[in-house]
GROMACS .gro file of C-alpha atoms in nm:
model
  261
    1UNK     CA    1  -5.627  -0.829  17.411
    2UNK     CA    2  -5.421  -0.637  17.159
    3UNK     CA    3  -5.632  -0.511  16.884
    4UNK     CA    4  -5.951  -0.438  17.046
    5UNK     CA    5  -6.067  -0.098  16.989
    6UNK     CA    6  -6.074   0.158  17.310
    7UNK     CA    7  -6.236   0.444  17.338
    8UNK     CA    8  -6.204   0.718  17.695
    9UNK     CA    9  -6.387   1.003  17.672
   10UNK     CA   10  -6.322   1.366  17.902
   11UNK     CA   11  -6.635   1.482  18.084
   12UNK     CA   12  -6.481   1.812  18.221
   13UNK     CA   13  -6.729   2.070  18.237
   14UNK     CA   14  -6.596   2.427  18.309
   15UNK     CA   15  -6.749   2.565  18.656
   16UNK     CA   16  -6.963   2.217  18.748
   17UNK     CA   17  -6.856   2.131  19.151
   18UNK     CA   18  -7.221   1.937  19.139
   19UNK     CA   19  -7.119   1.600  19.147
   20UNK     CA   20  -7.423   1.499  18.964
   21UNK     CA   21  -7.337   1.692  18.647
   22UNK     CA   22  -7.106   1.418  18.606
   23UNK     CA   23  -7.273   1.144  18.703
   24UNK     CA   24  -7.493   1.213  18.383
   25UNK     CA   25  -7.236   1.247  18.142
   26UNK     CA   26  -7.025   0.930  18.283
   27UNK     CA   27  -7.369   0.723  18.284
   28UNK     CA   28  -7.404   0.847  17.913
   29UNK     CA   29  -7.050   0.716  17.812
   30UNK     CA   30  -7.090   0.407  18.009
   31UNK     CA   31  -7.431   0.313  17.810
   32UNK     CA   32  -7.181   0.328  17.526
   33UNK     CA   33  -6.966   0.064  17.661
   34UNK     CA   34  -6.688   0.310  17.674
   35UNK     CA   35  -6.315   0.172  17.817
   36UNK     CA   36  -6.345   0.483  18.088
   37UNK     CA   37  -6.377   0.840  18.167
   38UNK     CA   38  -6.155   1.108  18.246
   39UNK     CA   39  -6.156   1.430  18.451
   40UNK     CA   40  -5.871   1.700  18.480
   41UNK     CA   41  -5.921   1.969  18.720
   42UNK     CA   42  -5.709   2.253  18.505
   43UNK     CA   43  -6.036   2.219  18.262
   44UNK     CA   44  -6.318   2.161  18.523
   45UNK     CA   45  -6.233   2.459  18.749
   46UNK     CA   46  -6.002   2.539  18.998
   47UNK     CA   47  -6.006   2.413  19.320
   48UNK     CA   48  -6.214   2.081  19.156
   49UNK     CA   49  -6.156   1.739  19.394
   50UNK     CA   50  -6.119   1.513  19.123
   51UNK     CA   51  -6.050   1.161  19.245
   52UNK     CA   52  -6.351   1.279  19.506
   53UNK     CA   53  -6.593   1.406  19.252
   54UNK     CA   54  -6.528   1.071  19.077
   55UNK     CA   55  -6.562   0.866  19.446
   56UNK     CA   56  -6.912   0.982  19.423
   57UNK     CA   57  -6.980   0.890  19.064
   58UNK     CA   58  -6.834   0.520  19.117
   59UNK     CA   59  -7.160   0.400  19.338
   60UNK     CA   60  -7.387   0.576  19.044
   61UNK     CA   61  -7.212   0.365  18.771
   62UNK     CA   62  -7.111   0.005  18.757
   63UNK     CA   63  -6.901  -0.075  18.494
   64UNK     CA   64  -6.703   0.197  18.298
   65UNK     CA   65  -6.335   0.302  18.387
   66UNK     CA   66  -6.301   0.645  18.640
   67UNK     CA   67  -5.954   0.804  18.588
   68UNK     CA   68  -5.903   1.156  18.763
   69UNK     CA   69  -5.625   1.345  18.670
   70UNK     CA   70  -5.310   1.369  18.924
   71UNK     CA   71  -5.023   1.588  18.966
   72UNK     CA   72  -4.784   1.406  19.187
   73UNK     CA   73  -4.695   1.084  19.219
   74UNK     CA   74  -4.640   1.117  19.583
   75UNK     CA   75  -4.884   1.236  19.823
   76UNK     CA   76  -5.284   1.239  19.916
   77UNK     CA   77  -5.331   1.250  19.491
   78UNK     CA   78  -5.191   0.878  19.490
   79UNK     CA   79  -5.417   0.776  19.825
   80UNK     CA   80  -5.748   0.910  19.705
   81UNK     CA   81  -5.691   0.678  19.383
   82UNK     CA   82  -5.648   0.416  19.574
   83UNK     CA   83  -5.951   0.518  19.759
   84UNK     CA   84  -6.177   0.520  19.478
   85UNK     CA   85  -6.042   0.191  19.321
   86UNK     CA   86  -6.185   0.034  19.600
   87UNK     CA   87  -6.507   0.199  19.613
   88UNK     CA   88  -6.546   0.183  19.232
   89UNK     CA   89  -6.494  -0.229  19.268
   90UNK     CA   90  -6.146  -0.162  19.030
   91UNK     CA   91  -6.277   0.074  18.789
   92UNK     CA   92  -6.037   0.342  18.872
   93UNK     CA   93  -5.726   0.447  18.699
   94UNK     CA   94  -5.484   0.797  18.700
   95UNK     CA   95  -5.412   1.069  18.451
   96UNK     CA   96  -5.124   1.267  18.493
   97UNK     CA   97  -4.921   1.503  18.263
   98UNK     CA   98  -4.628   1.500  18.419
   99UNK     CA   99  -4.427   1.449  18.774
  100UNK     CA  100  -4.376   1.697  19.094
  101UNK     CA  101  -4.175   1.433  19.311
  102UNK     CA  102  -3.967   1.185  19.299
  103UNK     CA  103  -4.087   0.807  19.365
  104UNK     CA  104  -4.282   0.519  19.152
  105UNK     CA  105  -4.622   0.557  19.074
  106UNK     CA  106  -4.863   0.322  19.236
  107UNK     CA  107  -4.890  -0.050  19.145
  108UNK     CA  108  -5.292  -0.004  19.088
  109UNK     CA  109  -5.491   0.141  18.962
  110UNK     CA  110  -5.465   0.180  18.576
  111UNK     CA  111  -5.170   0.461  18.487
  112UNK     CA  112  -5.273   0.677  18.185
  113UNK     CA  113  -4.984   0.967  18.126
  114UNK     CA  114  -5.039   1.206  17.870
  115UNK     CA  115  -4.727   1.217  17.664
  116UNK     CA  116  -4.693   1.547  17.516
  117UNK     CA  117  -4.318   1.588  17.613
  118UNK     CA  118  -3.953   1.412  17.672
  119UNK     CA  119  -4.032   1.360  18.045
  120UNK     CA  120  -4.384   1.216  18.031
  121UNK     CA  121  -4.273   1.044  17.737
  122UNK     CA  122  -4.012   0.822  17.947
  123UNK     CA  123  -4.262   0.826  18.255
  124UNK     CA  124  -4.525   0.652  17.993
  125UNK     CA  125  -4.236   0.434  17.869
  126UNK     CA  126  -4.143   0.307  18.243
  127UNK     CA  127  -4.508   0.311  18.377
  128UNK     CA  128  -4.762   0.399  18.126
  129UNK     CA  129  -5.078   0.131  18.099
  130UNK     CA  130  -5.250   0.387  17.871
  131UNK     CA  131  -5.036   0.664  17.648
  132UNK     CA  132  -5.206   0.980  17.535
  133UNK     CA  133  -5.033   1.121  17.225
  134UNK     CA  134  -5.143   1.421  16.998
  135UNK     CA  135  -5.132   1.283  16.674
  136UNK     CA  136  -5.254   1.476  16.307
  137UNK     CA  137  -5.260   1.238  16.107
  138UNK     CA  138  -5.239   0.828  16.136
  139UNK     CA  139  -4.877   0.839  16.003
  140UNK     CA  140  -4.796   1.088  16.261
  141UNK     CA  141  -4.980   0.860  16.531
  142UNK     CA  142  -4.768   0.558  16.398
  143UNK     CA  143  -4.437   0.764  16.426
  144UNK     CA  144  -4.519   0.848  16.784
  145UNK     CA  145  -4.637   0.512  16.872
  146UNK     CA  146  -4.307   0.393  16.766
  147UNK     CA  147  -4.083   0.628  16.954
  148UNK     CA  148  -4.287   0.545  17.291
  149UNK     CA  149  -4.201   0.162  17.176
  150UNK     CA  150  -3.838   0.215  17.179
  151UNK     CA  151  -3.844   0.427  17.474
  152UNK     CA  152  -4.073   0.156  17.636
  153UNK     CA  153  -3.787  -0.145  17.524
  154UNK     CA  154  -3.547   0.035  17.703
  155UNK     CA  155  -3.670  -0.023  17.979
  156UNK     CA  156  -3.725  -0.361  17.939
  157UNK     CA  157  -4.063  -0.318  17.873
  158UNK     CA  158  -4.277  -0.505  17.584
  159UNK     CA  159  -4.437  -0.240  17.396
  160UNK     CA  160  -4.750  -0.432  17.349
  161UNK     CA  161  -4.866  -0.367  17.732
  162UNK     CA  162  -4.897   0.013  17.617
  163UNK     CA  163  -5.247   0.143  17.505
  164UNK     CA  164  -5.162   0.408  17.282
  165UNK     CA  165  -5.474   0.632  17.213
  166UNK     CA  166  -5.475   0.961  17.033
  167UNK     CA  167  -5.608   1.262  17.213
  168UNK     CA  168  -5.844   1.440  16.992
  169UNK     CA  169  -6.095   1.739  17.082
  170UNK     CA  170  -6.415   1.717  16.888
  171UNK     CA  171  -6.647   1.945  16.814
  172UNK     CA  172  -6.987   1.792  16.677
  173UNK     CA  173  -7.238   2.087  16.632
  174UNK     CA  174  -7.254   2.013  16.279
  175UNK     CA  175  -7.472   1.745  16.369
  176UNK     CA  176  -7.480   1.531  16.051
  177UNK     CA  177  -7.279   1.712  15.864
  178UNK     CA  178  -6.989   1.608  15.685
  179UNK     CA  179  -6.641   1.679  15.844
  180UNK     CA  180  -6.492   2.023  15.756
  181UNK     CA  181  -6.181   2.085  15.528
  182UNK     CA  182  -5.906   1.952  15.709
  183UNK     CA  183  -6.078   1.818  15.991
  184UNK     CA  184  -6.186   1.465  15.885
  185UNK     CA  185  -5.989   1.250  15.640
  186UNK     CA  186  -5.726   1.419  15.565
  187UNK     CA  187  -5.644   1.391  15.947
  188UNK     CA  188  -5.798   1.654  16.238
  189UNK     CA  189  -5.688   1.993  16.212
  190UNK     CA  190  -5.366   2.115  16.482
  191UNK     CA  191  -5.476   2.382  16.677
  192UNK     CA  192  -5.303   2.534  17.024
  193UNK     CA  193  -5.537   2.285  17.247
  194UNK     CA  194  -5.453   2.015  17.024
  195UNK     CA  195  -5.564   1.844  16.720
  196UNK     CA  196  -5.931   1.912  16.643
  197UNK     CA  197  -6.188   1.719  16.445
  198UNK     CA  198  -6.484   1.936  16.373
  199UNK     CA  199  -6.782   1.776  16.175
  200UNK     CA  200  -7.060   1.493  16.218
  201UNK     CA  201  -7.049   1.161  16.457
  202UNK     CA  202  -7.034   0.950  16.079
  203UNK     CA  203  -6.721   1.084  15.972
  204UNK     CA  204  -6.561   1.064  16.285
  205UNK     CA  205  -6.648   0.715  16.354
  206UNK     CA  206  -6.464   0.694  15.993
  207UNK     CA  207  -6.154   0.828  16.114
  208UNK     CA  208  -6.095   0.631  16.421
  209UNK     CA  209  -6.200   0.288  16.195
  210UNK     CA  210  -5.871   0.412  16.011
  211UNK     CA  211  -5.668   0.505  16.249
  212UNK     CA  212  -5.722   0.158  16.416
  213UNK     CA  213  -5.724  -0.057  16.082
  214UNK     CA  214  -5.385   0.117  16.029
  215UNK     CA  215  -5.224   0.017  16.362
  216UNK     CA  216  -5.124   0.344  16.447
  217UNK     CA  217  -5.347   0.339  16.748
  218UNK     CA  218  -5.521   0.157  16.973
  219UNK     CA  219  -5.805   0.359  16.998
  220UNK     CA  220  -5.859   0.757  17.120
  221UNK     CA  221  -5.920   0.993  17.446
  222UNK     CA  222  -6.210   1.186  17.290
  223UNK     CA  223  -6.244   1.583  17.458
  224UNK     CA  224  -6.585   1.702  17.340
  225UNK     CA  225  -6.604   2.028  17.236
  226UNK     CA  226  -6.942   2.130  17.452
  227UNK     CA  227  -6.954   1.829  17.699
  228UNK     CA  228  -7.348   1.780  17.706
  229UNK     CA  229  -7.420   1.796  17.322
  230UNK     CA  230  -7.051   1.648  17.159
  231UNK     CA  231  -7.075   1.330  17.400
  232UNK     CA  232  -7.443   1.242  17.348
  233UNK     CA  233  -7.364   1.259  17.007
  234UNK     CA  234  -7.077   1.039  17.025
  235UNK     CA  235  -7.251   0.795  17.181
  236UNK     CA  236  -7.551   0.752  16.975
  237UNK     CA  237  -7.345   0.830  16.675
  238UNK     CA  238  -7.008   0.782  16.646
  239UNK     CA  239  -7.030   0.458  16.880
  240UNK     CA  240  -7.298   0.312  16.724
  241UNK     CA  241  -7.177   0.336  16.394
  242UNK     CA  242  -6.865   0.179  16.516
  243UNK     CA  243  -7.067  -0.101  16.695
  244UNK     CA  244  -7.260  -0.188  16.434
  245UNK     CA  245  -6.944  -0.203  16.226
  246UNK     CA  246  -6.858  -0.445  16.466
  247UNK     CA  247  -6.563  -0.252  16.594
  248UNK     CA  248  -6.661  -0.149  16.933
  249UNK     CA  249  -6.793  -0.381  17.213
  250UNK     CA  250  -7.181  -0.375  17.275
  251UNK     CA  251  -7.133  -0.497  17.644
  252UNK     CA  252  -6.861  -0.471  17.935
  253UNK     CA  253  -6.669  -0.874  17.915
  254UNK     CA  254  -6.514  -0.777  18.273
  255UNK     CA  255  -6.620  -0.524  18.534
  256UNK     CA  256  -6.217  -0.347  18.642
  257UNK     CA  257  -6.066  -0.073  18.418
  258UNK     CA  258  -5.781  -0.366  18.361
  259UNK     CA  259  -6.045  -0.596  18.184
  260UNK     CA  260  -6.131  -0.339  17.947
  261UNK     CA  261  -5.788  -0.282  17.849
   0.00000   0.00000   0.00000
């Protein structure tokens, strides 16, 4: 399925333990025909059940990818993904930035690692399904994606079962407006969070058309900005512009998290 374009979006929400704040937003990126949705306690709140908060989205949705972040890869974090891959029907996948034990991660669900140093790097290269990497530019995207290729060969991996999507924080209040100096084409701006892209749902449809048409990616993790406004925005902008680009799907082909990838 290599060179489809896929698309995740975060719907952490600082200080929201009502499980139906997220229902909303992961109904919102599902009516976008997005690959899946993430959620990573460290930004949610403390103390936030992730793969259970997500366990009660799964019956609400019925198509779209659930993938709550982990932080071992031994333990109840594990069990409770297995959990809701069964009660999402497959939909469910994990996010994790790291290792605390020792051990293999799980066969299934989906793996996503966040790659944002040597030793999630190699865990991507030995497990990854899905690679997160914090990219500026395409070029830089392209360099990473390459490095995670060699890593992944290695192993005695092919590279081409890695998703490689770039992690970018976006911050649409501009509405319609064009994408700030150094935020749009020239590549999103770096910031300590991570690259930013701060303008209108046009222009950043733009830059992931490029970033795709390049190769350097496969597609991105989108982290809106304000969770409510940024991701109904993406949806009726920056995906739509993309679907009717034909770029983006307009309908879910398979109903697991696997099928979409």
């Amino acid at each position: 399925m290599g060179g489809l374009l896929h698309l995740g979006v975060a719907i952490d929400q600082p200080h929201a333990y009502d499980a139906g704040a997220y229902v909303e937003l992961a109904r919102l990126a599902e009516r976008g025909g997005l690959d899946f949705v993430t959620l990573d306690g460290a930004f949610a709140g403390p103390g936030l059940d992730t793969a259970g908060v997500l366990a009660r989205v799964a019956p609400e949705t019925s198509r779209i990818g659930l993938v709550p972040a982990v932080t071992a890869v031994a333990g109840r974090e594990p069990g409770a993904v297995a959990g809701l891959d069964w009660v999402s029907g497959g939909r469910a996948g994990l996010l994790t930035h790291g290792v605390d034990a020792p051990g293999p991660l799980p066969a299934d669900p989906v793996c996503c690692v966040d790659v944002t140093d040597r030793q999630p790097a190699s865990l991507a290269a030995r497990h990854a399904d899905v690679a997160l990497v914090r990219a500026v530019s395409a070029a830089h995207a392209a360099e990473l994606r390459g490095q995670l290729a060699a890593r992944a060969a290695e192993y005695g991996r092919d590279p081409r079962e890695i998703r490689v999507l770039a992690s970018l924080r976006v911050d649409l209040g501009d509405g319609e407006r064009a994408a700030e100096p150094g935020h749009g084409g020239g590549g999103p701006r770096p910031t300590a969070q991570g690259p930013l892209y701060r303008g209108g749902p046009v222009d950043l449809a733009e830059l992931i058309a490029v970033w795709h048409a390049e190769g350097a990616v496969d597609g991105f993790h989108l982290l809106p900005v304000e969770p409510r406004r940024d991701l109904e925005r993406l949806v009726n902008g920056t995906v739509a512009v993309l679907q009717h680009r034909g770029l983006f799907r307009t309908f879910y082909p398979g109903g697991t998290l696997r099928e979409h990838l």
